Amino acid sequence: MNLSSRVQTHNIDEVIVALSSGTHRAGTLCPAIIKGILELLPSRDIFSVETGCGKSTIAFSNIAKHHIAFCYDDRDMEESSVNYVLAHRHFVPDRASFVFGPTQVTLPQYDFGDSPHFDLVLIDGPHGYPFPDLEYWHLYPRIAAGGVLVLGVL
């Protein structure tokens, strides 16, 4: 699902500062961790994917040519992670798409087609075993040579 309305990206340091406040249902990824992840990348013109949704989605939408977030659609819940992202002034929807549903269903069924391999993969979806293994199984073969794999709170 591609949710588009804004095209301009933001200065990534400004984005990281802005991410220091605010929370959502799923919790928060520390902005210092996001900054550390970005420092590992060879460039800021990447293809990225994550399981989960939140502050990382906002940051990656500013540096990626395209970012995919596989996540649960919690828009009808209080403190929704998806609504937090969509409403954030630094989110760039033209560079991000969402695949809603449980990753044990969406990842095996998703058609990556001829999409390029990912320069950044963040596994931070359901925080319980065996889901990280399942997500790794489906995403590891799609990591570009020299790409970065980040494991979140598992």
Short mmCIF file of C-alpha atoms in Angstrom, two decimals:
data_model
loop_
_atom_site.label_atom_id
_atom_site.label_comp_id
_atom_site.label_asym_id
_atom_site.label_seq_id
_atom_site.Cartn_x
_atom_site.Cartn_y
_atom_site.Cartn_z
CA MET A 1 0.00 0.00 0.00
CA ASN A 2 1.61 3.26 -1.09
CA LEU A 3 0.38 6.28 0.86
CA SER A 4 1.48 9.41 -0.99
CA SER A 5 1.09 13.12 -0.35
CA ARG A 6 4.50 14.66 0.43
CA VAL A 7 7.65 14.42 -1.65
CA GLN A 8 10.28 16.53 0.05
CA THR A 9 12.85 14.77 2.20
CA HIS A 10 14.31 16.38 5.30
CA ASN A 11 17.79 16.82 6.74
CA ILE A 12 18.39 13.49 8.46
CA ASP A 13 19.98 15.10 11.53
CA GLU A 14 16.84 17.23 11.91
CA VAL A 15 14.71 14.09 11.58
CA ILE A 16 16.69 12.27 14.29
CA VAL A 17 16.28 15.21 16.68
CA ALA A 18 12.53 15.29 15.96
CA LEU A 19 12.28 11.55 16.68
CA SER A 20 13.57 12.12 20.22
CA SER A 21 10.05 12.88 21.36
CA GLY A 22 6.78 11.07 20.83
CA THR A 23 5.83 7.45 21.22
CA HIS A 24 3.47 4.95 19.73
CA ARG A 25 1.84 1.65 20.67
CA ALA A 26 4.68 -0.61 19.59
CA GLY A 27 7.33 1.23 21.56
CA THR A 28 10.21 3.30 20.41
CA LEU A 29 13.51 2.78 18.73
CA CYS A 30 16.05 5.10 20.32
CA PRO A 31 17.11 7.89 17.91
CA ALA A 32 20.76 7.21 18.81
CA ILE A 33 20.31 3.67 17.46
CA ILE A 34 18.78 5.03 14.26
CA LYS A 35 21.75 7.38 13.88
CA GLY A 36 24.14 4.46 14.44
CA ILE A 37 22.36 2.40 11.77
CA LEU A 38 22.61 5.28 9.29
CA GLU A 39 26.34 5.63 9.96
CA LEU A 40 26.82 2.01 8.86
CA LEU A 41 25.35 2.66 5.42
CA PRO A 42 27.68 3.36 2.48
CA SER A 43 25.29 5.98 1.08
CA ARG A 44 21.92 7.57 1.71
CA ASP A 45 20.48 6.46 -1.62
CA ILE A 46 19.35 2.96 -0.66
CA PHE A 47 16.59 0.40 -0.84
CA SER A 48 15.40 -0.68 2.60
CA VAL A 49 12.89 -2.98 4.24
CA GLU A 50 11.76 -3.54 7.80
CA THR A 51 9.40 -5.65 9.78
CA GLY A 52 7.60 -3.35 12.15
CA CYS A 53 6.74 0.31 11.86
CA GLY A 54 7.62 3.46 13.75
CA LYS A 55 10.50 5.89 14.11
CA SER A 56 12.69 3.78 11.84
CA THR A 57 10.04 4.01 9.10
CA ILE A 58 10.11 7.80 9.33
CA ALA A 59 13.92 7.95 9.23
CA PHE A 60 14.29 5.44 6.40
CA SER A 61 11.66 7.24 4.30
CA ASN A 62 14.08 10.17 4.23
CA ILE A 63 17.14 8.27 3.02
CA ALA A 64 15.81 5.43 0.90
CA LYS A 65 14.90 5.46 -2.76
CA HIS A 66 12.17 3.15 -1.52
CA HIS A 67 11.38 1.67 1.88
CA ILE A 68 8.97 -1.20 2.60
CA ALA A 69 7.45 -1.72 6.05
CA PHE A 70 5.87 -5.11 6.74
CA CYS A 71 3.69 -4.43 9.75
CA TYR A 72 0.44 -4.99 11.57
CA ASP A 73 -2.29 -2.51 10.61
CA ASP A 74 -3.08 -0.95 13.97
CA ARG A 75 -4.70 2.25 12.68
CA ASP A 76 -7.88 1.57 14.67
CA MET A 77 -6.00 1.28 17.99
CA GLU A 78 -4.99 3.90 20.51
CA GLU A 79 -1.41 5.16 20.04
CA SER A 80 -1.25 3.43 16.64
CA SER A 81 2.25 2.97 15.25
CA VAL A 82 1.00 3.36 11.67
CA ASN A 83 -0.92 6.55 12.48
CA TYR A 84 2.13 7.89 14.32
CA VAL A 85 4.20 7.43 11.16
CA LEU A 86 1.57 8.76 8.76
CA ALA A 87 1.00 11.90 10.83
CA HIS A 88 4.68 12.67 11.47
CA ARG A 89 5.84 15.82 9.69
CA HIS A 90 9.10 14.14 8.66
CA PHE A 91 7.54 11.06 7.06
CA VAL A 92 8.00 10.97 3.26
CA PRO A 93 5.18 8.72 1.96
CA ASP A 94 6.31 8.84 -1.67
CA ARG A 95 9.34 6.80 -0.66
CA ALA A 96 7.60 4.25 1.53
CA SER A 97 5.01 1.52 1.22
CA PHE A 98 3.29 -0.65 3.79
CA VAL A 99 2.47 -4.34 3.60
CA PHE A 100 -0.15 -4.90 6.28
CA GLY A 101 -0.68 -8.20 8.04
CA PRO A 102 1.21 -10.76 10.10
CA THR A 103 4.71 -11.28 8.70
CA GLN A 104 4.30 -15.06 8.81
CA VAL A 105 1.67 -14.53 6.09
CA THR A 106 2.82 -11.41 4.23
CA LEU A 107 6.53 -12.17 3.78
CA PRO A 108 6.10 -15.61 2.16
CA GLN A 109 3.34 -14.28 -0.12
CA TYR A 110 4.93 -10.97 -1.08
CA ASP A 111 6.07 -10.72 -4.69
CA PHE A 112 9.40 -8.93 -4.63
CA GLY A 113 9.50 -9.34 -8.41
CA ASP A 114 12.55 -7.73 -9.98
CA SER A 115 13.03 -5.32 -7.10
CA PRO A 116 16.64 -4.70 -6.21
CA HIS A 117 18.22 -6.29 -3.21
CA PHE A 118 18.04 -4.31 0.00
CA ASP A 119 20.91 -2.24 1.34
CA LEU A 120 19.29 -2.18 4.77
CA VAL A 121 17.10 -4.82 6.44
CA LEU A 122 15.67 -4.15 9.91
CA ILE A 123 14.02 -7.11 11.63
CA ASP A 124 11.92 -5.61 14.42
CA GLY A 125 8.41 -6.97 13.90
CA PRO A 126 6.65 -9.30 16.33
CA HIS A 127 8.82 -9.40 19.43
CA GLY A 128 8.57 -13.12 20.08
CA TYR A 129 10.10 -16.35 18.91
CA PRO A 130 9.97 -17.84 16.23
CA PHE A 131 9.02 -14.73 14.22
CA PRO A 132 12.54 -13.22 13.96
CA ASP A 133 13.78 -16.52 12.49
CA LEU A 134 10.94 -16.55 9.96
CA GLU A 135 11.58 -12.94 8.96
CA TYR A 136 15.31 -13.61 8.66
CA TRP A 137 14.60 -16.68 6.48
CA HIS A 138 12.62 -14.59 3.99
CA LEU A 139 14.71 -11.42 3.99
CA TYR A 140 18.32 -12.65 4.24
CA PRO A 141 18.49 -13.78 0.58
CA ARG A 142 17.36 -10.27 -0.44
CA ILE A 143 20.23 -8.42 1.28
CA ALA A 144 22.57 -6.72 -1.20
CA ALA A 145 26.29 -7.46 -1.11
CA GLY A 146 27.66 -5.11 1.55
CA GLY A 147 24.14 -4.54 2.91
CA VAL A 148 23.34 -4.10 6.58
CA LEU A 149 21.16 -6.45 8.63
CA VAL A 150 19.87 -5.01 11.91
CA LEU A 151 18.07 -7.11 14.51
CA GLY A 152 15.78 -5.11 16.80
CA VAL A 153 14.21 -6.13 20.09
CA LEU A 154 13.51 -9.80 19.59
#
